[in-house]
mmCIF file of C-alpha atoms in Angstrom:
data_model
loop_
_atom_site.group_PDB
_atom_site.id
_atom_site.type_symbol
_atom_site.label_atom_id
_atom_site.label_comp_id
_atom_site.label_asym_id
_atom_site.label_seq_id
_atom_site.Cartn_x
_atom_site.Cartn_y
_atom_site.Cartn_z
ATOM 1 C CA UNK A 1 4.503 -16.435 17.529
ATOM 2 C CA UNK A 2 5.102 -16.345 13.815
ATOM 3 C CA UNK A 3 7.603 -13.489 12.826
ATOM 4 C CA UNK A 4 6.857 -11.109 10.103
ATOM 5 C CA UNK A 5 9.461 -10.779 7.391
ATOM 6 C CA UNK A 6 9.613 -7.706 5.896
ATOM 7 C CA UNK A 7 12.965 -5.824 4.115
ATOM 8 C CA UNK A 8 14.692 -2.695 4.664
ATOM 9 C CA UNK A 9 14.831 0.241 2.046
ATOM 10 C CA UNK A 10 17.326 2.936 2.759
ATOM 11 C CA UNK A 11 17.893 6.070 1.152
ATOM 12 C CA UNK A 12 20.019 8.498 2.570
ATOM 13 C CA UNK A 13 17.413 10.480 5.049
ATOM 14 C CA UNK A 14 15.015 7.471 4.978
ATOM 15 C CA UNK A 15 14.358 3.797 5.493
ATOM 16 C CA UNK A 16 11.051 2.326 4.518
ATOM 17 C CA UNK A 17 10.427 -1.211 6.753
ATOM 18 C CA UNK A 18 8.005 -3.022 4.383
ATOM 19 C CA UNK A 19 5.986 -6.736 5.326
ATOM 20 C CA UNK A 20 6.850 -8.866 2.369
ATOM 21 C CA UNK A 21 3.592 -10.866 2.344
ATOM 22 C CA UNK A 22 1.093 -8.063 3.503
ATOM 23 C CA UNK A 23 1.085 -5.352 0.794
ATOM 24 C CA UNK A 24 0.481 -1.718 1.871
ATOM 25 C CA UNK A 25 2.195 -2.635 5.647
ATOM 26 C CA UNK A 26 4.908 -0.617 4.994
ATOM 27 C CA UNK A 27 6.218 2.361 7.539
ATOM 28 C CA UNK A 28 8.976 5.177 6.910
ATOM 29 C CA UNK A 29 11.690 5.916 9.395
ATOM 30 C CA UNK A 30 14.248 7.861 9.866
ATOM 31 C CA UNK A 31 16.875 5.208 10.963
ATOM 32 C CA UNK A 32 16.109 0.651 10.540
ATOM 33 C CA UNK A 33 14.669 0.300 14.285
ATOM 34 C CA UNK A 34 12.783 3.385 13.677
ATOM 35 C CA UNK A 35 10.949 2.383 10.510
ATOM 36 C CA UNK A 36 10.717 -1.228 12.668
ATOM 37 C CA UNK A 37 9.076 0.335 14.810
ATOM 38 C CA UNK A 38 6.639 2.405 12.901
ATOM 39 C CA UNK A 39 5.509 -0.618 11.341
ATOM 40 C CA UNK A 40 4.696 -2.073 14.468
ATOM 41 C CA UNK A 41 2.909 0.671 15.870
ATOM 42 C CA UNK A 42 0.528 0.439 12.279
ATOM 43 C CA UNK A 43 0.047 -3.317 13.062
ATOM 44 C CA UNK A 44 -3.388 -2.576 14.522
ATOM 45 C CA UNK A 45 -4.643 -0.342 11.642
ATOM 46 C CA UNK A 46 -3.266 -2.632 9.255
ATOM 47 C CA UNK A 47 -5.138 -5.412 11.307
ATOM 48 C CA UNK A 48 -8.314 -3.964 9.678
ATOM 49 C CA UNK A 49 -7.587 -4.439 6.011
ATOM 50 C CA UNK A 50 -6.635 -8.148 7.102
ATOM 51 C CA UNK A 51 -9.995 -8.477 8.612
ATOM 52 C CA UNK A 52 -11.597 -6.699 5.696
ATOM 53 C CA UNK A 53 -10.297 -9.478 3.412
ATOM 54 C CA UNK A 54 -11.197 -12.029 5.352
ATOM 55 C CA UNK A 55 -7.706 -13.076 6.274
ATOM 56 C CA UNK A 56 -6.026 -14.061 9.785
ATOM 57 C CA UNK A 57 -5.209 -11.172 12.119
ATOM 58 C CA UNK A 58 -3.303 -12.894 14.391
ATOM 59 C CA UNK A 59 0.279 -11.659 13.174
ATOM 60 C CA UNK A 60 -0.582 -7.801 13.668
ATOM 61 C CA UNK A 61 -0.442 -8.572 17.587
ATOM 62 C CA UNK A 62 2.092 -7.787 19.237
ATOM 63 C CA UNK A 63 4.679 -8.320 16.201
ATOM 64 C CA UNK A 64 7.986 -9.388 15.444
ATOM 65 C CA UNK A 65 10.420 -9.069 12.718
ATOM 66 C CA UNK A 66 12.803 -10.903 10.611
ATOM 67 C CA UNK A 67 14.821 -8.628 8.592
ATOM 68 C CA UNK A 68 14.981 -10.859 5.244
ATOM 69 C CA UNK A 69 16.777 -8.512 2.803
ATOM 70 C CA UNK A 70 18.497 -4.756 3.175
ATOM 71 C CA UNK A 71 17.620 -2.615 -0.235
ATOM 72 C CA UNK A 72 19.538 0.673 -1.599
ATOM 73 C CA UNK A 73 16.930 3.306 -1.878
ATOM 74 C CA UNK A 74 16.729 6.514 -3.872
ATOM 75 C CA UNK A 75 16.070 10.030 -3.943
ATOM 76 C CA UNK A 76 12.578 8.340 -4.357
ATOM 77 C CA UNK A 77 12.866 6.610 -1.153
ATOM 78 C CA UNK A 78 13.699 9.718 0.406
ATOM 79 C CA UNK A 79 11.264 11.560 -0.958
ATOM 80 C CA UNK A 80 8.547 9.039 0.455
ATOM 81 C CA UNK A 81 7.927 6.305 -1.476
ATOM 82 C CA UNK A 82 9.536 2.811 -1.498
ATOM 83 C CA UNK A 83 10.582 2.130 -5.208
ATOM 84 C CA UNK A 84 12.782 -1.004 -3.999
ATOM 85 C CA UNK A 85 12.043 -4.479 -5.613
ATOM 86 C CA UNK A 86 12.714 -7.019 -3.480
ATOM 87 C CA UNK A 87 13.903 -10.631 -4.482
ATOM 88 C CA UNK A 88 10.955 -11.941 -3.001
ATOM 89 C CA UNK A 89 8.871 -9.417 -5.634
ATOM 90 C CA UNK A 90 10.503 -11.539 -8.394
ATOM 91 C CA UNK A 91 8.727 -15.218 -6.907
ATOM 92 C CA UNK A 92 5.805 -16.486 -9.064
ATOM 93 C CA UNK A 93 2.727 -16.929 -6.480
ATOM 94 C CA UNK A 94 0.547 -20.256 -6.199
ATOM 95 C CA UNK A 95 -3.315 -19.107 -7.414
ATOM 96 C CA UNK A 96 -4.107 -19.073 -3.672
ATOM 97 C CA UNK A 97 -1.297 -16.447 -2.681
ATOM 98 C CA UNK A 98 -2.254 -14.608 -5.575
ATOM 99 C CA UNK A 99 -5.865 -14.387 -4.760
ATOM 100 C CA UNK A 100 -4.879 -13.532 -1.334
ATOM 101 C CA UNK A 101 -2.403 -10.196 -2.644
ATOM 102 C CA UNK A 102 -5.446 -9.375 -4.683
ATOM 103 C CA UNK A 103 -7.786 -9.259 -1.595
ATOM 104 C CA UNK A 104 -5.162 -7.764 0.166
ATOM 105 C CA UNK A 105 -5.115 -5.037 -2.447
ATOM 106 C CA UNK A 106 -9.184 -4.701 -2.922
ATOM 107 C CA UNK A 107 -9.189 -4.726 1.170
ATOM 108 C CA UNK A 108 -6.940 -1.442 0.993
ATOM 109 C CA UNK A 109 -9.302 -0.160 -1.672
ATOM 110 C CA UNK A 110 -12.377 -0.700 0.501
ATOM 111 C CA UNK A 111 -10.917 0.864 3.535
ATOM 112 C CA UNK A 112 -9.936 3.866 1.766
ATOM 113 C CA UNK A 113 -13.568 4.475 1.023
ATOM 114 C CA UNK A 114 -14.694 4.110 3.631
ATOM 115 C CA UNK A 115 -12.684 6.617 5.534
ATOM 116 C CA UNK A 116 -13.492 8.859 2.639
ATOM 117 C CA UNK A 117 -17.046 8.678 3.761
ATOM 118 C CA UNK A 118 -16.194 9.420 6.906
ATOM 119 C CA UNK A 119 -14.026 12.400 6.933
ATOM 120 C CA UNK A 120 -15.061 16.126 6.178
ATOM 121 C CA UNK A 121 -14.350 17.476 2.967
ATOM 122 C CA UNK A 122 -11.793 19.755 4.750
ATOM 123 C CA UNK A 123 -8.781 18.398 6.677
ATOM 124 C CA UNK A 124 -6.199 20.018 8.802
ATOM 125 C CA UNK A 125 -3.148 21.847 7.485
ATOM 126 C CA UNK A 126 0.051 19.533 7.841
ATOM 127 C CA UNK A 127 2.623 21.775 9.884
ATOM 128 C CA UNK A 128 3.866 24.169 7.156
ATOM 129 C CA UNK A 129 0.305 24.620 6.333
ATOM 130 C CA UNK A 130 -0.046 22.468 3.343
ATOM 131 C CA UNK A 131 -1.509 19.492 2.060
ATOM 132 C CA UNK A 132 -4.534 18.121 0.340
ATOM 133 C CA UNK A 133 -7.883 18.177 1.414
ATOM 134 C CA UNK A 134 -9.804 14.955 1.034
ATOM 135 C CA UNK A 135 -11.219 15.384 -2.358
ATOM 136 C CA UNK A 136 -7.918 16.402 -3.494
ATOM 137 C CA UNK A 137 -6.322 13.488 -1.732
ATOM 138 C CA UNK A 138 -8.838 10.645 -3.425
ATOM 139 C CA UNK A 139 -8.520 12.277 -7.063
ATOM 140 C CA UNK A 140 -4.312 12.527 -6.391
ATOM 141 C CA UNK A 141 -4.760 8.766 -5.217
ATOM 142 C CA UNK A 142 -7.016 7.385 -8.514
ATOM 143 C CA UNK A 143 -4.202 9.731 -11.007
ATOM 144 C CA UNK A 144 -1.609 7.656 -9.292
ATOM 145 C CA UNK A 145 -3.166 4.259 -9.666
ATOM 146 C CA UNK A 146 -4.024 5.065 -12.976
ATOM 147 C CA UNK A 147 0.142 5.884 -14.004
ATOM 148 C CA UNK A 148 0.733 2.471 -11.497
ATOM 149 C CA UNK A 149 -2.027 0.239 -13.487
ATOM 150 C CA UNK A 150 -0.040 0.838 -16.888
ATOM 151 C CA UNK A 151 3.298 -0.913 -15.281
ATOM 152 C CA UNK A 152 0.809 -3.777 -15.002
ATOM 153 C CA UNK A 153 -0.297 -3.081 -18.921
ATOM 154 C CA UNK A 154 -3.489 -2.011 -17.481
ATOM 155 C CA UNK A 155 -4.188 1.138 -19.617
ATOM 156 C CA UNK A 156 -7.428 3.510 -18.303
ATOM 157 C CA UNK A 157 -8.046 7.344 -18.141
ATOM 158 C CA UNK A 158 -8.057 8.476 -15.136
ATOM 159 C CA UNK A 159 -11.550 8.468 -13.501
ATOM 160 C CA UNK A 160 -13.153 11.673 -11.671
ATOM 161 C CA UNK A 161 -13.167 10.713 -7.815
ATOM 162 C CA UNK A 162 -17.026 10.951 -7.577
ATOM 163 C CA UNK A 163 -17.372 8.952 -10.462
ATOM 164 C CA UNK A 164 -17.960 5.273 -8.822
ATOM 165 C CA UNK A 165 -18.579 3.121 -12.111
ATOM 166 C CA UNK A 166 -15.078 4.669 -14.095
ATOM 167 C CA UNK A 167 -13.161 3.464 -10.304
ATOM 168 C CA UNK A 168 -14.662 0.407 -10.433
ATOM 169 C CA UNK A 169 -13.521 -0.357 -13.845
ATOM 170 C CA UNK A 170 -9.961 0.512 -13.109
ATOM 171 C CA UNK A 171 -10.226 -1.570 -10.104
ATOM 172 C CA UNK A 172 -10.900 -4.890 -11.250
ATOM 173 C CA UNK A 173 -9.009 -4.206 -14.190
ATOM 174 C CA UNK A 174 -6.001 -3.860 -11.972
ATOM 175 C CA UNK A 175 -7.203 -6.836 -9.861
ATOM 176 C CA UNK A 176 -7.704 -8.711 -12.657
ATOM 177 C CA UNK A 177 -4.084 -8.100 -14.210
ATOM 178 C CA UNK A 178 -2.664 -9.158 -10.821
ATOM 179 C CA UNK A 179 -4.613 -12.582 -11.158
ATOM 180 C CA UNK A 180 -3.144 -13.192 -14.255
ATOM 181 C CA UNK A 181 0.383 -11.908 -13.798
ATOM 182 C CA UNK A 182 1.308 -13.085 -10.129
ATOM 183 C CA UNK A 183 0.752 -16.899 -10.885
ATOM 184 C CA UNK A 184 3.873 -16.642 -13.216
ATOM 185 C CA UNK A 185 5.510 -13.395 -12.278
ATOM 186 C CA UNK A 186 4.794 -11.808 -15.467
ATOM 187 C CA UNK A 187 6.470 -8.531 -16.258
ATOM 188 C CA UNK A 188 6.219 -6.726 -19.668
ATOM 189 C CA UNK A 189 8.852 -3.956 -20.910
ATOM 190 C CA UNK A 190 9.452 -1.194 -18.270
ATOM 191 C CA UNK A 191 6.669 -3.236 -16.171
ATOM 192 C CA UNK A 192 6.732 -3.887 -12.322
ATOM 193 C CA UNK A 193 6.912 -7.286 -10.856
ATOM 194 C CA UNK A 194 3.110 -8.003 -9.788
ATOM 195 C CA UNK A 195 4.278 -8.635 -5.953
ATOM 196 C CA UNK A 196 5.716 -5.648 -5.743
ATOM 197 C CA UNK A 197 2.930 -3.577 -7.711
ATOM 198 C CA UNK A 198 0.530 -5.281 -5.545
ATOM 199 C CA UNK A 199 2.867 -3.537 -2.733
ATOM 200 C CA UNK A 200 3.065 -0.381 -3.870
ATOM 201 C CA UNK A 201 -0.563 -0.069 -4.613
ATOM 202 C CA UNK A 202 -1.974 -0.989 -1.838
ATOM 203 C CA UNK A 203 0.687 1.190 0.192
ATOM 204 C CA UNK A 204 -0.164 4.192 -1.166
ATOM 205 C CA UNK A 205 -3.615 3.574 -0.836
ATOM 206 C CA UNK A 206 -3.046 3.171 2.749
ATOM 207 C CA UNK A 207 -0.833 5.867 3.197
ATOM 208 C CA UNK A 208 -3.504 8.293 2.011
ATOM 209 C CA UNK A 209 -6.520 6.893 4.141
ATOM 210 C CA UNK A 210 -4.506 6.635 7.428
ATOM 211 C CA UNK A 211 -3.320 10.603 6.533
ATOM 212 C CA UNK A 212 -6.994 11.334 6.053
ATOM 213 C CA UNK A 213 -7.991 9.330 8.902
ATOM 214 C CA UNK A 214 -5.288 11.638 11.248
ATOM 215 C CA UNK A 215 -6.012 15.016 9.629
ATOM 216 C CA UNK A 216 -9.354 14.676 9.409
ATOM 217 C CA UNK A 217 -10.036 14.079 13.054
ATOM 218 C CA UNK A 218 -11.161 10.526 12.571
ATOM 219 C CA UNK A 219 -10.839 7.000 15.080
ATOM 220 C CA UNK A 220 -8.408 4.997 13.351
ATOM 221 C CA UNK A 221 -10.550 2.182 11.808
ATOM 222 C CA UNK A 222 -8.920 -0.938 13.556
ATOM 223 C CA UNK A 223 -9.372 -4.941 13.086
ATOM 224 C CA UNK A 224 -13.218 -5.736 14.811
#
């Protein structure tokens, strides 16, 4: 069995475990075996954006871990996001690797839709009786990728969520500045390393489809 490395992010009231070569597999925890283990309880529903990009599924059963690198997080890290660049992030990526992040990334894309589709326009109250419903969630999701595409010099106004062609454009605009920036691990000015904005892309994309897969009642969409 082929063991997964991922690194360790740790703020002071949270540690995000994050798979180094399969961006948006990346759990929150309160303590390192916690997060571990929160990423290994995901490994099935990340199994489907594998499968959706055509890739091997065979290392989101039943995995393991190698522990690669331990990161200092923030107050962003603890406020739930993993803002950590990892060495690894820094690597240029062979065309092949790269076109495999960027399917990676599309693959969380095409998921998100299609829970999206899915849900009802109304989701359950988180526990303090707050959060977004789904339209809310998919417009909060496109503003974000819009403010992540400009660390990639990717520069778009942010689409309307029922507005297919404008989210089409940003997306292969983004996919197509990963292609050319991962092959030499280009960064520009206050820029993110293309690894690790493939990463945080495709994280938060997932992060807001498996919330609106849970609060909206739904199956979790797992690997066929």
């Amino acid at each position: 069995m082929v063991s997964t490395k991922v690194y360790l992010e740790a703020g002071s009231k949270r540690v995000f475990a994050c798979a180094l070569d399969w961006p948006g597999w990346c759990r929150p925890g309160r303590t390192e075996d916690e997060a571990l283990s929160r990423l290994a309880e995901y490994a099935p529903r990340y199994a489907a954006v594998t499968a959706a990009a055509g890739l091997d599924v065979s290392e989101m059963s039943a995995p393991t871990f190698e522990v690669v690198e331990r990161l200092d997080g923030s107050a962003t890290t603890d406020f739930g996001a993993p803002v950590a660049v990892a060495n690894a992030d820094r690597e240029p990526a062979r065309d092949s690797e790269a076109e495999r992040l960027v399917a990676l990334v599309a693959a969380a894309w095409a998921v998100l839709d299609d829970v999206a589709a899915r849900a009802p326009e109304s989701l359950a109250k988180g526990p303090r009786g707050g959060g977004r419903d789904r339209d809310g969630m998919m417009q909060h999701v496109l503003g974000a990728e819009t403010a992540y595409a400009r660390k990639l010099a990717v520069r778009h106004s942010e689409p309307a969520f029922e507005d297919r062609p404008a989210i089409g454009a940003l997306r292969y605009a983004i996919e197509q500045a990963l292609r050319e920036r991962l092959p030499a691990a280009t960064v520009t000015g206050s820029g993110w390393p293309p690894r690790y904005a493939a990463r945080r892309i495709a994280w938060h994309v997932l992060d807001h489809a498996w919330e609106i897969e849970d609060r909206g009642g739904l199956t979790p969409r797992m690997a066929p």
